[in-house]
Amino acid sequence: MDDAAGTDGQSSGTEPPPVRKWEVLGRRSLYNSRWVNLSLVRVAPPGREPYEHHVAGVPDAVGVVLRHPDRGVLLLHRHRFITDTVGYEIPAGGIDAGETVEQAAARELLEETGWTVRDTAPLLSCNASDGVSDQRFHFVLAHAGEFQGTPVDDHEATSRVWADKARLTRLIAEGAVPGSLSTVALLYALHFGHL
């Protein structure tokens, strides 16, 4: 056992012990589309017998925290049929070939909200659901530019609402932001003083 780990396997120092990586022994494709690829991966955890694990390959995506100096943060209010949930979320979507994360953020924002951006800055990138999927989610902070009119993807949300910090905190606490990716982005922006 590593010197940094106690007898209970927990790290007792400031640095955790080195991570023992799992070995990927093979991969078999089960389904492929533009949106998702499903594979069966043969994997061997350290010191364990190999087994097969399903992996969903999903393209990276971007989520946008749009700030307006007088209105707060823009949220979509919508129904998600996959989870059959209704709630608030940040604008989000795929990153097209050749786009930077910031370009994708500006495009998705215009398509879903009708708003342009003055400027953008990266907030955070993280795994969307790393026990099942390889998707990375990239969060961007954007400052509102001009409203251009009805969004192209107007059907994606029932309404769009502006929320100040107090309302954002309340919506998250009440469970009205059911998607973890929107929750992560909003909590990150709130905690680190971006709003």
PDB file of C-alpha atoms in Angstrom:
ATOM      1  CA  MET A   1       0.000   0.000   0.000  1.00  0.00           C
ATOM      2  CA  ASP A   2       1.223   3.523  -0.757  1.00  0.00           C
ATOM      3  CA  ASP A   3       2.758   5.492   2.141  1.00  0.00           C
ATOM      4  CA  ALA A   4       0.151   8.236   1.671  1.00  0.00           C
ATOM      5  CA  ALA A   5      -2.720   5.814   2.306  1.00  0.00           C
ATOM      6  CA  GLY A   6      -3.810   4.666   5.746  1.00  0.00           C
ATOM      7  CA  THR A   7      -4.869   1.143   6.663  1.00  0.00           C
ATOM      8  CA  ASP A   8      -8.452   1.941   5.637  1.00  0.00           C
ATOM      9  CA  GLY A   9      -7.308   2.810   2.101  1.00  0.00           C
ATOM     10  CA  GLN A  10      -8.015   6.498   2.600  1.00  0.00           C
ATOM     11  CA  SER A  11      -5.375   9.113   1.873  1.00  0.00           C
ATOM     12  CA  SER A  12      -3.973  10.668   5.032  1.00  0.00           C
ATOM     13  CA  GLY A  13      -1.665  13.199   3.404  1.00  0.00           C
ATOM     14  CA  THR A  14      -2.311  16.183   1.205  1.00  0.00           C
ATOM     15  CA  GLU A  15      -1.561  14.205  -1.966  1.00  0.00           C
ATOM     16  CA  PRO A  16      -3.533  11.092  -2.854  1.00  0.00           C
ATOM     17  CA  PRO A  17      -1.689   7.933  -3.866  1.00  0.00           C
ATOM     18  CA  PRO A  18      -1.039   7.378  -7.586  1.00  0.00           C
ATOM     19  CA  VAL A  19      -4.090   6.226  -9.505  1.00  0.00           C
ATOM     20  CA  ARG A  20      -4.029   2.690 -10.888  1.00  0.00           C
ATOM     21  CA  LYS A  21      -5.451   2.842 -14.401  1.00  0.00           C
ATOM     22  CA  TRP A  22      -7.901   0.358 -15.865  1.00  0.00           C
ATOM     23  CA  GLU A  23      -6.704  -1.430 -19.004  1.00  0.00           C
ATOM     24  CA  VAL A  24      -8.854  -1.338 -22.138  1.00  0.00           C
ATOM     25  CA  LEU A  25      -8.471  -4.715 -23.864  1.00  0.00           C
ATOM     26  CA  GLY A  26     -10.801  -4.200 -26.802  1.00  0.00           C
ATOM     27  CA  ARG A  27     -13.815  -2.391 -28.172  1.00  0.00           C
ATOM     28  CA  ARG A  28     -16.735  -3.567 -30.291  1.00  0.00           C
ATOM     29  CA  SER A  29     -19.074  -1.094 -31.985  1.00  0.00           C
ATOM     30  CA  LEU A  30     -22.786  -1.822 -31.498  1.00  0.00           C
ATOM     31  CA  TYR A  31     -24.390   1.295 -33.019  1.00  0.00           C
ATOM     32  CA  ASN A  32     -23.204   4.477 -34.752  1.00  0.00           C
ATOM     33  CA  SER A  33     -24.991   7.712 -35.643  1.00  0.00           C
ATOM     34  CA  ARG A  34     -24.191  11.409 -35.854  1.00  0.00           C
ATOM     35  CA  TRP A  35     -25.382  11.890 -32.266  1.00  0.00           C
ATOM     36  CA  VAL A  36     -24.256   8.775 -30.397  1.00  0.00           C
ATOM     37  CA  ASN A  37     -22.025   5.732 -30.776  1.00  0.00           C
ATOM     38  CA  LEU A  38     -22.588   2.724 -28.542  1.00  0.00           C
ATOM     39  CA  SER A  39     -19.669   0.380 -27.904  1.00  0.00           C
ATOM     40  CA  LEU A  40     -19.018  -2.661 -25.769  1.00  0.00           C
ATOM     41  CA  VAL A  41     -15.593  -2.216 -24.192  1.00  0.00           C
ATOM     42  CA  ARG A  42     -13.638  -5.070 -22.627  1.00  0.00           C
ATOM     43  CA  VAL A  43     -11.883  -3.587 -19.616  1.00  0.00           C
ATOM     44  CA  ALA A  44      -9.699  -4.916 -16.790  1.00  0.00           C
ATOM     45  CA  PRO A  45      -9.781  -3.023 -13.480  1.00  0.00           C
ATOM     46  CA  PRO A  46      -6.524  -3.268 -11.482  1.00  0.00           C
ATOM     47  CA  GLY A  47      -6.309  -6.697  -9.847  1.00  0.00           C
ATOM     48  CA  ARG A  48      -9.704  -7.826 -11.195  1.00  0.00           C
ATOM     49  CA  GLU A  49     -10.979 -10.049 -13.973  1.00  0.00           C
ATOM     50  CA  PRO A  50     -11.820  -8.333 -17.273  1.00  0.00           C
ATOM     51  CA  TYR A  51     -15.454  -7.686 -18.129  1.00  0.00           C
ATOM     52  CA  GLU A  52     -17.497  -5.880 -20.777  1.00  0.00           C
ATOM     53  CA  HIS A  53     -18.874  -2.389 -20.172  1.00  0.00           C
ATOM     54  CA  HIS A  54     -21.192  -0.321 -22.390  1.00  0.00           C
ATOM     55  CA  VAL A  55     -19.840   3.096 -23.415  1.00  0.00           C
ATOM     56  CA  ALA A  56     -21.855   5.816 -25.123  1.00  0.00           C
ATOM     57  CA  GLY A  57     -19.693   7.964 -27.352  1.00  0.00           C
ATOM     58  CA  VAL A  58     -21.301  11.402 -27.532  1.00  0.00           C
ATOM     59  CA  PRO A  59     -19.730  14.456 -29.219  1.00  0.00           C
ATOM     60  CA  ASP A  60     -18.537  17.299 -27.020  1.00  0.00           C
ATOM     61  CA  ALA A  61     -21.024  20.078 -26.325  1.00  0.00           C
ATOM     62  CA  VAL A  62     -21.119  23.652 -25.071  1.00  0.00           C
ATOM     63  CA  GLY A  63     -23.296  25.355 -22.466  1.00  0.00           C
ATOM     64  CA  VAL A  64     -23.609  29.140 -22.185  1.00  0.00           C
ATOM     65  CA  VAL A  65     -24.146  31.285 -19.104  1.00  0.00           C
ATOM     66  CA  LEU A  66     -25.390  34.517 -20.717  1.00  0.00           C
ATOM     67  CA  ARG A  67     -25.144  37.612 -18.509  1.00  0.00           C
ATOM     68  CA  HIS A  68     -27.000  40.852 -19.031  1.00  0.00           C
ATOM     69  CA  PRO A  69     -25.955  43.797 -16.801  1.00  0.00           C
ATOM     70  CA  ASP A  70     -29.549  44.756 -15.954  1.00  0.00           C
ATOM     71  CA  ARG A  71     -31.481  41.503 -16.344  1.00  0.00           C
ATOM     72  CA  GLY A  72     -29.289  38.728 -14.920  1.00  0.00           C
ATOM     73  CA  VAL A  73     -28.777  35.308 -16.548  1.00  0.00           C
ATOM     74  CA  LEU A  74     -30.902  34.015 -19.425  1.00  0.00           C
ATOM     75  CA  LEU A  75     -32.504  30.595 -18.884  1.00  0.00           C
ATOM     76  CA  LEU A  76     -34.636  28.394 -21.097  1.00  0.00           C
ATOM     77  CA  HIS A  77     -37.789  26.937 -19.549  1.00  0.00           C
ATOM     78  CA  ARG A  78     -38.558  23.662 -21.256  1.00  0.00           C
ATOM     79  CA  HIS A  79     -39.622  20.026 -21.203  1.00  0.00           C
ATOM     80  CA  ARG A  80     -37.021  17.284 -21.687  1.00  0.00           C
ATOM     81  CA  PHE A  81     -38.827  14.244 -23.075  1.00  0.00           C
ATOM     82  CA  ILE A  82     -36.008  11.767 -22.319  1.00  0.00           C
ATOM     83  CA  THR A  83     -36.259  12.322 -18.562  1.00  0.00           C
ATOM     84  CA  ASP A  84     -39.826  13.704 -18.709  1.00  0.00           C
ATOM     85  CA  THR A  85     -38.763  16.733 -16.671  1.00  0.00           C
ATOM     86  CA  VAL A  86     -39.737  20.389 -16.867  1.00  0.00           C
ATOM     87  CA  GLY A  87     -37.331  23.014 -15.656  1.00  0.00           C
ATOM     88  CA  TYR A  88     -34.817  25.725 -16.359  1.00  0.00           C
ATOM     89  CA  GLU A  89     -31.510  25.314 -18.131  1.00  0.00           C
ATOM     90  CA  ILE A  90     -28.794  27.292 -19.832  1.00  0.00           C
ATOM     91  CA  PRO A  91     -28.644  27.376 -23.644  1.00  0.00           C
ATOM     92  CA  ALA A  92     -26.516  24.481 -24.882  1.00  0.00           C
ATOM     93  CA  GLY A  93     -25.737  22.364 -27.909  1.00  0.00           C
ATOM     94  CA  GLY A  94     -23.201  20.666 -30.098  1.00  0.00           C
ATOM     95  CA  ILE A  95     -19.911  21.985 -31.413  1.00  0.00           C
ATOM     96  CA  ASP A  96     -19.842  21.895 -35.208  1.00  0.00           C
ATOM     97  CA  ALA A  97     -16.767  20.742 -37.133  1.00  0.00           C
ATOM     98  CA  GLY A  98     -14.218  23.550 -37.350  1.00  0.00           C
ATOM     99  CA  GLU A  99     -15.823  25.619 -34.581  1.00  0.00           C
ATOM    100  CA  THR A 100     -14.084  26.732 -31.423  1.00  0.00           C
ATOM    101  CA  VAL A 101     -15.967  26.343 -28.158  1.00  0.00           C
ATOM    102  CA  GLU A 102     -16.593  30.110 -28.076  1.00  0.00           C
ATOM    103  CA  GLN A 103     -17.889  30.153 -31.673  1.00  0.00           C
ATOM    104  CA  ALA A 104     -20.239  27.270 -30.881  1.00  0.00           C
ATOM    105  CA  ALA A 105     -21.443  29.126 -27.780  1.00  0.00           C
ATOM    106  CA  ALA A 106     -22.275  32.252 -29.796  1.00  0.00           C
ATOM    107  CA  ARG A 107     -24.039  30.228 -32.516  1.00  0.00           C
ATOM    108  CA  GLU A 108     -26.081  28.120 -30.077  1.00  0.00           C
ATOM    109  CA  LEU A 109     -27.059  31.226 -28.139  1.00  0.00           C
ATOM    110  CA  LEU A 110     -28.322  32.991 -31.252  1.00  0.00           C
ATOM    111  CA  GLU A 111     -30.175  29.869 -32.459  1.00  0.00           C
ATOM    112  CA  GLU A 112     -31.855  29.145 -29.111  1.00  0.00           C
ATOM    113  CA  THR A 113     -32.418  32.645 -27.704  1.00  0.00           C
ATOM    114  CA  GLY A 114     -32.094  35.234 -30.491  1.00  0.00           C
ATOM    115  CA  TRP A 115     -29.303  37.002 -28.570  1.00  0.00           C
ATOM    116  CA  THR A 116     -25.832  37.855 -29.854  1.00  0.00           C
ATOM    117  CA  VAL A 117     -22.818  38.080 -27.554  1.00  0.00           C
ATOM    118  CA  ARG A 118     -20.394  40.934 -26.933  1.00  0.00           C
ATOM    119  CA  ASP A 119     -17.658  38.657 -25.643  1.00  0.00           C
ATOM    120  CA  THR A 120     -17.100  35.187 -24.238  1.00  0.00           C
ATOM    121  CA  ALA A 121     -14.751  33.550 -21.759  1.00  0.00           C
ATOM    122  CA  PRO A 122     -14.277  29.878 -20.882  1.00  0.00           C
ATOM    123  CA  LEU A 123     -15.656  28.868 -17.472  1.00  0.00           C
ATOM    124  CA  LEU A 124     -15.070  25.141 -17.046  1.00  0.00           C
ATOM    125  CA  SER A 125     -14.864  21.863 -18.950  1.00  0.00           C
ATOM    126  CA  CYS A 126     -15.933  18.578 -17.392  1.00  0.00           C
ATOM    127  CA  ASN A 127     -17.155  15.078 -18.173  1.00  0.00           C
ATOM    128  CA  ALA A 128     -20.896  14.912 -18.665  1.00  0.00           C
ATOM    129  CA  SER A 129     -21.412  11.388 -17.281  1.00  0.00           C
ATOM    130  CA  ASP A 130     -18.056   9.623 -17.089  1.00  0.00           C
ATOM    131  CA  GLY A 131     -19.388   6.274 -15.863  1.00  0.00           C
ATOM    132  CA  VAL A 132     -21.283   5.792 -19.135  1.00  0.00           C
ATOM    133  CA  SER A 133     -20.211   8.390 -21.706  1.00  0.00           C
ATOM    134  CA  ASP A 134     -17.037  10.025 -23.037  1.00  0.00           C
ATOM    135  CA  GLN A 135     -18.760  13.373 -23.685  1.00  0.00           C
ATOM    136  CA  ARG A 136     -17.019  16.537 -22.457  1.00  0.00           C
ATOM    137  CA  PHE A 137     -19.101  19.602 -21.711  1.00  0.00           C
ATOM    138  CA  HIS A 138     -17.521  23.035 -22.120  1.00  0.00           C
ATOM    139  CA  PHE A 139     -19.094  25.953 -20.250  1.00  0.00           C
ATOM    140  CA  VAL A 140     -18.719  29.509 -21.500  1.00  0.00           C
ATOM    141  CA  LEU A 141     -19.550  32.826 -19.842  1.00  0.00           C
ATOM    142  CA  ALA A 142     -20.980  35.301 -22.361  1.00  0.00           C
ATOM    143  CA  HIS A 143     -22.034  38.925 -22.076  1.00  0.00           C
ATOM    144  CA  ALA A 144     -25.271  39.780 -23.869  1.00  0.00           C
ATOM    145  CA  GLY A 145     -25.039  41.773 -27.060  1.00  0.00           C
ATOM    146  CA  GLU A 146     -28.228  42.563 -28.982  1.00  0.00           C
ATOM    147  CA  PHE A 147     -31.537  40.744 -29.301  1.00  0.00           C
ATOM    148  CA  GLN A 148     -32.000  39.818 -32.974  1.00  0.00           C
ATOM    149  CA  GLY A 149     -35.586  38.557 -32.800  1.00  0.00           C
ATOM    150  CA  THR A 150     -37.334  35.195 -32.616  1.00  0.00           C
ATOM    151  CA  PRO A 151     -34.730  32.433 -32.403  1.00  0.00           C
ATOM    152  CA  VAL A 152     -34.353  29.880 -35.200  1.00  0.00           C
ATOM    153  CA  ASP A 153     -34.786  27.049 -32.664  1.00  0.00           C
ATOM    154  CA  ASP A 154     -37.762  28.680 -30.957  1.00  0.00           C
ATOM    155  CA  HIS A 155     -39.385  25.245 -30.522  1.00  0.00           C
ATOM    156  CA  GLU A 156     -36.690  24.085 -28.085  1.00  0.00           C
ATOM    157  CA  ALA A 157     -38.058  26.105 -25.155  1.00  0.00           C
ATOM    158  CA  THR A 158     -41.518  27.150 -24.024  1.00  0.00           C
ATOM    159  CA  SER A 159     -40.112  30.443 -22.770  1.00  0.00           C
ATOM    160  CA  ARG A 160     -36.912  32.287 -21.942  1.00  0.00           C
ATOM    161  CA  VAL A 161     -36.524  34.071 -18.625  1.00  0.00           C
ATOM    162  CA  TRP A 162     -33.942  36.308 -17.017  1.00  0.00           C
ATOM    163  CA  ALA A 163     -32.946  35.441 -13.456  1.00  0.00           C
ATOM    164  CA  ASP A 164     -30.885  37.478 -11.003  1.00  0.00           C
ATOM    165  CA  LYS A 165     -28.510  35.803  -8.518  1.00  0.00           C
ATOM    166  CA  ALA A 166     -31.165  35.436  -5.820  1.00  0.00           C
ATOM    167  CA  ARG A 167     -33.623  33.803  -8.219  1.00  0.00           C
ATOM    168  CA  LEU A 168     -30.917  31.521  -9.656  1.00  0.00           C
ATOM    169  CA  THR A 169     -30.003  30.340  -6.169  1.00  0.00           C
ATOM    170  CA  ARG A 170     -33.661  29.725  -5.338  1.00  0.00           C
ATOM    171  CA  LEU A 171     -34.340  27.822  -8.573  1.00  0.00           C
ATOM    172  CA  ILE A 172     -31.345  25.548  -7.979  1.00  0.00           C
ATOM    173  CA  ALA A 173     -32.260  24.965  -4.315  1.00  0.00           C
ATOM    174  CA  GLU A 174     -35.861  24.111  -5.272  1.00  0.00           C
ATOM    175  CA  GLY A 175     -34.732  21.569  -7.886  1.00  0.00           C
ATOM    176  CA  ALA A 176     -36.136  23.672 -10.720  1.00  0.00           C
ATOM    177  CA  VAL A 177     -32.866  23.238 -12.675  1.00  0.00           C
ATOM    178  CA  PRO A 178     -33.097  19.456 -13.161  1.00  0.00           C
ATOM    179  CA  GLY A 179     -30.147  19.022 -15.532  1.00  0.00           C
ATOM    180  CA  SER A 180     -26.844  18.555 -13.719  1.00  0.00           C
ATOM    181  CA  LEU A 181     -24.862  20.308 -16.453  1.00  0.00           C
ATOM    182  CA  SER A 182     -26.870  23.527 -16.104  1.00  0.00           C
ATOM    183  CA  THR A 183     -26.683  23.215 -12.319  1.00  0.00           C
ATOM    184  CA  VAL A 184     -22.889  22.805 -12.430  1.00  0.00           C
ATOM    185  CA  ALA A 185     -22.431  25.806 -14.735  1.00  0.00           C
ATOM    186  CA  LEU A 186     -24.673  28.081 -12.677  1.00  0.00           C
ATOM    187  CA  LEU A 187     -23.207  27.030  -9.309  1.00  0.00           C
ATOM    188  CA  TYR A 188     -19.677  27.470 -10.684  1.00  0.00           C
ATOM    189  CA  ALA A 189     -20.487  30.950 -12.006  1.00  0.00           C
ATOM    190  CA  LEU A 190     -22.178  31.931  -8.730  1.00  0.00           C
ATOM    191  CA  HIS A 191     -19.471  30.523  -6.459  1.00  0.00           C
ATOM    192  CA  PHE A 192     -16.504  31.981  -8.318  1.00  0.00           C
ATOM    193  CA  GLY A 193     -17.991  35.464  -8.693  1.00  0.00           C
ATOM    194  CA  HIS A 194     -18.752  35.461 -12.415  1.00  0.00           C
ATOM    195  CA  LEU A 195     -22.305  36.749 -11.889  1.00  0.00           C
TER     196      LEU A 195
END
